[in-house]
């Protein structure tokens, strides 16, 4: 994996749950929207697949949710909605405590870094940067934004791990469409279920916070270059938020081909077909785990499976997997 790939992986660790290019022929020959009907294979009633938008940087509204063609009708037909494990607006004190504990444990490791996170004696940051301007930008950010006047004692791999936490909890977030849908299901008295354990995705992501295995293959100078690139992106996060906003705007057109073209131009690879190990784990591996859960639920009651739109894209999408299991999965048809 080259330096550019590492930067993208770190910077977009959470965005990768939702964005990728699509092989249109594999899932959407006629460029339908995000709502699909599941029938056949012995089902007594239709169920639905809905590709949501986790939408960081954009505050989705109820009007935008119900503006997606067919969604209002589909919600009237179902008895339960299956969400991803990370979507939970009714988080309990126990769940909250568990999440907080994970964050605290990670922070403790970083608050008292061992020798592996310390800068080698006689090695200093400034000479490692390509330009003085780059050094000054990182120096100011780590000193003032990260509030560590002795940041220079820790090596770049330490700060790359810290930046993951910062981007997870310290940057501005929008309101995902998933949350708006969850609120709507509560309002309508529809049961909420999950395709995975509520903290399963959290565990997957937390396990990556301190994973420096790829970074360790880089020289100290290359690590510093990666650190500068990430800090620069964070400082100028208006451009990142602009990307999120643009993505949300395209998503709301409810046209899979349009989103595919947009993401293809942005240089993203197909969802489950990605060769990136982290991406593969977050997309393909989860699709495989979810299929049995989905089939069990839709066999009993009409459900809507509401997961990130990327899980509906490509040759290893939920659409393709359900079809291989014998179900008919077609774009939503207006009544």
Coordinates of C-alpha atoms in Angstrom, one line a residue:
X1 CA 0.0 0.0 0.0
X2 CA 1.5 3.3 -1.0
X3 CA 1.6 6.5 1.0
X4 CA -1.5 7.9 -0.7
X5 CA -3.5 4.8 0.1
X6 CA -2.4 5.0 3.7
X7 CA -3.5 8.7 4.0
X8 CA -6.9 7.9 2.4
X9 CA -7.4 4.9 4.7
X10 CA -6.6 6.9 7.8
X11 CA -8.5 10.0 6.8
X12 CA -11.5 8.3 5.6
X13 CA -11.6 5.4 8.1
X14 CA -15.3 6.1 8.9
X15 CA -16.3 7.4 5.5
X16 CA -15.3 4.0 4.0
X17 CA -18.5 2.5 5.6
X18 CA -20.5 4.3 2.8
X19 CA -18.6 5.4 -0.3
X20 CA -17.3 3.5 -3.3
X21 CA -17.8 3.1 -7.0
X22 CA -20.3 0.6 -8.3
X23 CA -20.2 -1.9 -11.2
X24 CA -23.6 -0.8 -12.6
X25 CA -24.1 -4.0 -14.5
X26 CA -23.8 -6.1 -11.3
X27 CA -26.6 -4.5 -9.4
X28 CA -28.4 -1.7 -11.2
X29 CA -28.7 -2.0 -15.0
X30 CA -31.4 0.6 -15.2
X31 CA -30.0 3.0 -12.6
X32 CA -32.8 2.7 -10.0
X33 CA -32.7 4.4 -6.6
X34 CA -31.9 3.1 -3.1
X35 CA -35.0 1.1 -2.4
X36 CA -35.4 -2.6 -3.5
X37 CA -38.1 -5.2 -3.1
X38 CA -37.3 -8.7 -1.9
X39 CA -39.7 -11.5 -2.9
X40 CA -39.8 -15.2 -3.9
X41 CA -38.0 -18.1 -2.4
X42 CA -41.0 -18.9 -0.2
X43 CA -41.6 -15.5 1.2
X44 CA -45.3 -14.8 2.0
X45 CA -44.8 -11.0 2.0
X46 CA -42.4 -8.7 0.4
X47 CA -39.5 -7.3 2.3
X48 CA -37.2 -4.4 1.3
X49 CA -33.6 -3.4 1.0
X50 CA -32.8 0.3 1.5
X51 CA -29.4 1.8 1.0
X52 CA -28.9 4.6 3.5
X53 CA -26.3 7.4 3.6
X54 CA -24.3 7.7 6.8
X55 CA -23.7 11.3 5.5
X56 CA -21.0 12.8 7.6
X57 CA -21.0 16.6 7.1
X58 CA -24.7 16.8 6.0
X59 CA -27.7 17.1 8.3
X60 CA -30.3 14.9 6.8
X61 CA -34.0 15.8 7.4
X62 CA -37.2 13.8 7.6
X63 CA -38.4 15.5 4.4
X64 CA -35.3 14.3 2.6
X65 CA -35.8 10.8 3.9
X66 CA -39.5 10.5 2.9
X67 CA -38.7 12.3 -0.4
X68 CA -36.9 9.1 -1.5
X69 CA -39.4 7.4 -3.9
X70 CA -41.4 4.6 -2.4
X71 CA -39.9 4.8 1.1
X72 CA -43.0 6.0 2.8
X73 CA -45.1 3.2 1.3
X74 CA -42.4 0.6 2.1
X75 CA -42.4 1.7 5.8
X76 CA -46.1 1.2 5.9
X77 CA -45.7 -2.4 4.7
X78 CA -43.0 -3.6 7.2
X79 CA -43.1 -4.7 10.8
X80 CA -39.4 -4.3 11.5
X81 CA -36.4 -2.4 10.2
X82 CA -33.0 -4.1 10.4
X83 CA -30.2 -1.5 11.0
X84 CA -26.5 -1.7 11.1
X85 CA -25.1 -2.2 14.6
X86 CA -23.8 1.3 14.9
X87 CA -27.2 2.9 14.5
X88 CA -28.8 3.3 17.9
X89 CA -30.5 6.5 19.1
X90 CA -31.9 4.7 22.2
X91 CA -28.5 3.9 23.6
X92 CA -28.7 2.5 27.1
X93 CA -26.5 3.5 30.0
X94 CA -24.8 0.1 29.7
X95 CA -24.1 0.6 26.0
X96 CA -22.9 4.2 26.6
X97 CA -20.6 3.0 29.4
X98 CA -19.2 0.2 27.2
X99 CA -18.4 2.6 24.4
X100 CA -16.9 5.1 26.8
X101 CA -14.7 2.3 28.3
X102 CA -13.3 1.5 24.9
X103 CA -12.4 5.1 24.2
X104 CA -10.9 5.5 27.7
X105 CA -8.8 2.3 27.3
X106 CA -7.5 3.5 24.0
X107 CA -6.8 6.9 25.4
X108 CA -4.9 5.4 28.4
X109 CA -2.6 3.6 26.0
X110 CA -1.9 6.9 24.2
X111 CA -1.7 8.9 27.4
X112 CA 1.1 6.8 28.7
X113 CA 3.0 5.8 25.6
X114 CA 5.6 3.1 25.8
X115 CA 9.0 3.1 24.2
X116 CA 7.5 2.1 20.8
X117 CA 5.8 5.4 20.7
X118 CA 8.7 7.6 21.7
X119 CA 11.0 9.6 19.3
X120 CA 14.5 8.1 19.0
X121 CA 17.1 10.0 20.9
X122 CA 18.8 12.7 18.8
X123 CA 15.9 12.6 16.2
X124 CA 13.8 15.7 15.8
X125 CA 10.7 16.6 13.7
X126 CA 11.8 19.8 11.9
X127 CA 14.5 18.2 9.7
X128 CA 12.1 15.4 8.6
X129 CA 9.7 17.8 6.9
X130 CA 10.0 18.7 3.3
X131 CA 9.5 22.4 4.0
X132 CA 9.6 24.7 7.1
X133 CA 6.0 25.6 6.3
X134 CA 4.9 22.0 6.6
X135 CA 6.7 21.7 9.9
X136 CA 5.1 25.0 11.2
X137 CA 1.6 23.7 10.3
X138 CA 2.0 20.5 12.2
X139 CA 3.9 22.1 15.0
X140 CA 1.1 24.6 15.6
X141 CA -1.7 22.0 15.3
X142 CA -0.1 19.5 17.8
X143 CA 0.9 22.2 20.2
X144 CA -2.3 24.2 20.3
X145 CA -5.1 22.0 18.9
X146 CA -3.9 18.7 20.4
X147 CA -2.7 20.7 23.5
X148 CA 0.7 18.9 23.8
X149 CA 3.6 21.3 24.2
X150 CA 5.9 18.2 24.3
X151 CA 4.5 16.5 21.3
X152 CA 8.0 16.2 19.8
X153 CA 8.8 13.5 22.3
X154 CA 6.4 11.1 20.6
X155 CA 7.1 9.6 17.2
X156 CA 4.9 10.1 14.1
X157 CA 3.2 6.7 14.4
X158 CA 1.9 7.8 17.9
X159 CA 0.4 10.9 16.3
X160 CA -1.1 9.0 13.4
X161 CA -2.9 6.8 16.0
X162 CA -4.0 9.9 17.9
X163 CA -5.3 11.5 14.7
X164 CA -7.6 8.6 14.2
X165 CA -9.2 9.2 17.5
X166 CA -9.4 12.9 16.8
X167 CA -11.2 12.4 13.5
X168 CA -13.5 9.9 15.2
X169 CA -14.6 12.1 18.0
X170 CA -13.1 15.6 17.5
X171 CA -14.4 16.7 14.1
X172 CA -17.7 18.1 13.2
X173 CA -20.4 15.6 12.2
X174 CA -23.7 15.8 10.4
X175 CA -26.9 13.9 11.0
X176 CA -26.8 10.5 9.2
X177 CA -29.9 9.5 7.2
X178 CA -29.9 6.3 9.3
X179 CA -30.6 8.3 12.5
X180 CA -33.5 10.1 10.8
X181 CA -34.9 6.7 9.7
X182 CA -34.5 5.3 13.2
X183 CA -36.5 8.2 14.6
X184 CA -39.2 7.6 11.9
X185 CA -39.5 3.9 12.9
X186 CA -40.0 4.9 16.5
X187 CA -42.6 7.4 15.6
X188 CA -44.5 4.8 13.5
X189 CA -44.2 2.0 16.1
X190 CA -42.0 -0.2 13.9
X191 CA -39.7 -2.6 15.7
X192 CA -36.0 -1.9 15.4
X193 CA -33.7 -4.9 14.8
X194 CA -30.0 -5.2 13.8
X195 CA -28.1 -7.2 11.3
X196 CA -25.1 -7.3 13.7
X197 CA -24.5 -6.9 17.4
X198 CA -24.8 -3.2 18.3
X199 CA -21.1 -2.9 19.3
X200 CA -19.8 -5.2 16.6
X201 CA -18.9 -2.5 14.1
X202 CA -17.5 -0.4 17.0
X203 CA -15.2 -3.2 17.9
X204 CA -14.0 -3.5 14.3
X205 CA -13.2 0.2 14.1
X206 CA -11.7 0.5 17.6
X207 CA -9.3 -2.4 16.8
X208 CA -7.9 -0.2 14.0
X209 CA -7.1 2.9 16.1
X210 CA -3.8 1.6 17.3
X211 CA -3.0 -0.6 14.3
X212 CA 0.3 0.8 13.0
X213 CA 1.4 -2.3 11.1
X214 CA 1.2 -0.5 7.7
X215 CA 2.8 2.6 9.0
X216 CA 5.6 0.6 10.5
X217 CA 6.8 -0.3 7.0
X218 CA 7.5 3.4 6.3
X219 CA 10.6 5.3 7.1
X220 CA 10.4 8.0 9.7
X221 CA 10.4 10.7 7.0
X222 CA 7.6 9.0 5.1
X223 CA 5.6 8.8 8.4
X224 CA 6.0 12.5 8.9
X225 CA 4.8 13.1 5.3
X226 CA 1.7 11.1 6.1
X227 CA 1.2 13.0 9.4
X228 CA 1.5 16.3 7.6
X229 CA -1.0 15.3 4.9
X230 CA -3.6 14.3 7.6
X231 CA -3.1 17.4 9.7
X232 CA -3.4 19.5 6.6
X233 CA -6.7 17.9 5.7
X234 CA -8.0 18.3 9.2
X235 CA -7.0 21.9 9.4
X236 CA -8.7 22.5 6.0
X237 CA -11.6 20.3 6.8
X238 CA -14.0 22.6 4.9
X239 CA -12.8 20.9 1.8
X240 CA -13.5 17.5 3.4
X241 CA -17.0 18.7 4.5
X242 CA -17.6 20.0 1.0
X243 CA -16.9 16.5 -0.3
X244 CA -19.4 15.0 2.2
X245 CA -22.0 17.6 1.2
X246 CA -21.4 16.9 -2.5
X247 CA -21.8 13.2 -1.9
X248 CA -25.1 13.7 0.0
X249 CA -26.4 15.9 -2.8
X250 CA -25.7 13.2 -5.4
X251 CA -27.1 10.5 -3.1
X252 CA -30.4 12.4 -2.7
X253 CA -30.9 12.3 -6.5
X254 CA -31.8 8.6 -5.9
X255 CA -29.9 7.5 -8.9
X256 CA -27.3 4.7 -8.5
X257 CA -25.6 5.4 -11.8
X258 CA -25.2 9.1 -11.0
X259 CA -23.5 8.2 -7.7
X260 CA -21.4 5.6 -9.4
X261 CA -20.1 8.2 -11.9
X262 CA -19.4 10.7 -9.2
X263 CA -17.5 8.2 -7.0
X264 CA -15.7 6.8 -10.0
X265 CA -14.3 10.2 -10.9
X266 CA -13.2 10.6 -7.3
X267 CA -11.1 7.5 -7.7
X268 CA -12.9 5.1 -5.4
X269 CA -12.9 1.4 -6.2
X270 CA -15.9 -1.0 -6.1
X271 CA -17.3 -1.7 -2.6
X272 CA -16.9 -5.4 -1.7
X273 CA -14.4 -5.9 -4.5
X274 CA -11.8 -3.6 -2.9
X275 CA -8.4 -5.1 -2.5
X276 CA -7.8 -2.9 0.6
X277 CA -7.8 -5.3 3.6
X278 CA -9.6 -2.8 5.9
X279 CA -12.2 -1.9 3.3
X280 CA -12.8 -5.6 2.5
X281 CA -13.4 -6.4 6.1
X282 CA -15.9 -3.5 6.5
X283 CA -17.8 -4.3 3.3
X284 CA -17.6 -7.9 2.0
X285 CA -17.0 -9.7 5.3
X286 CA -20.0 -8.0 6.9
X287 CA -22.2 -8.7 3.9
X288 CA -21.4 -12.4 4.3
X289 CA -22.2 -12.3 8.0
X290 CA -25.5 -10.4 7.4
X291 CA -27.0 -12.7 4.8
X292 CA -28.1 -15.4 7.2
X293 CA -29.5 -12.8 9.7
X294 CA -31.5 -11.1 6.9
X295 CA -32.9 -14.4 5.6
X296 CA -34.0 -15.5 9.1
X297 CA -35.8 -12.2 9.7
X298 CA -37.6 -11.8 6.3
X299 CA -38.8 -15.4 6.6
X300 CA -40.9 -14.5 9.6
X301 CA -42.2 -11.0 9.0
X302 CA -41.9 -8.3 6.4
X303 CA -38.8 -6.2 7.1
X304 CA -36.8 -3.4 5.7
X305 CA -33.0 -3.9 5.7
X306 CA -31.5 -0.5 6.0
X307 CA -27.7 -0.4 5.7
X308 CA -25.2 1.9 4.0
X309 CA -25.7 2.2 0.3
X310 CA -22.3 0.8 -0.5
X311 CA -23.5 -2.6 0.8
X312 CA -26.0 -2.6 -2.2
X313 CA -23.2 -2.1 -4.7
X314 CA -21.1 -4.4 -6.8
X315 CA -20.9 -8.1 -7.6
X316 CA -20.7 -9.1 -3.9
X317 CA -23.5 -6.8 -2.8
X318 CA -26.4 -7.8 -0.6
X319 CA -28.5 -7.7 -3.7
X320 CA -26.3 -10.2 -5.5
X321 CA -26.0 -12.4 -2.5
X322 CA -29.7 -12.6 -1.9
X323 CA -30.3 -13.4 -5.6
X324 CA -27.8 -16.2 -5.4
X325 CA -29.8 -17.6 -2.4
X326 CA -32.9 -17.7 -4.7
X327 CA -34.7 -14.5 -3.9
X328 CA -36.0 -12.0 -6.4
X329 CA -34.5 -8.6 -5.7
X330 CA -35.8 -5.8 -7.9
X331 CA -36.0 -2.0 -7.8
X332 CA -39.1 -0.7 -5.9
X333 CA -42.2 -0.5 -8.1
X334 CA -44.7 2.2 -7.4
X335 CA -48.2 0.9 -6.4

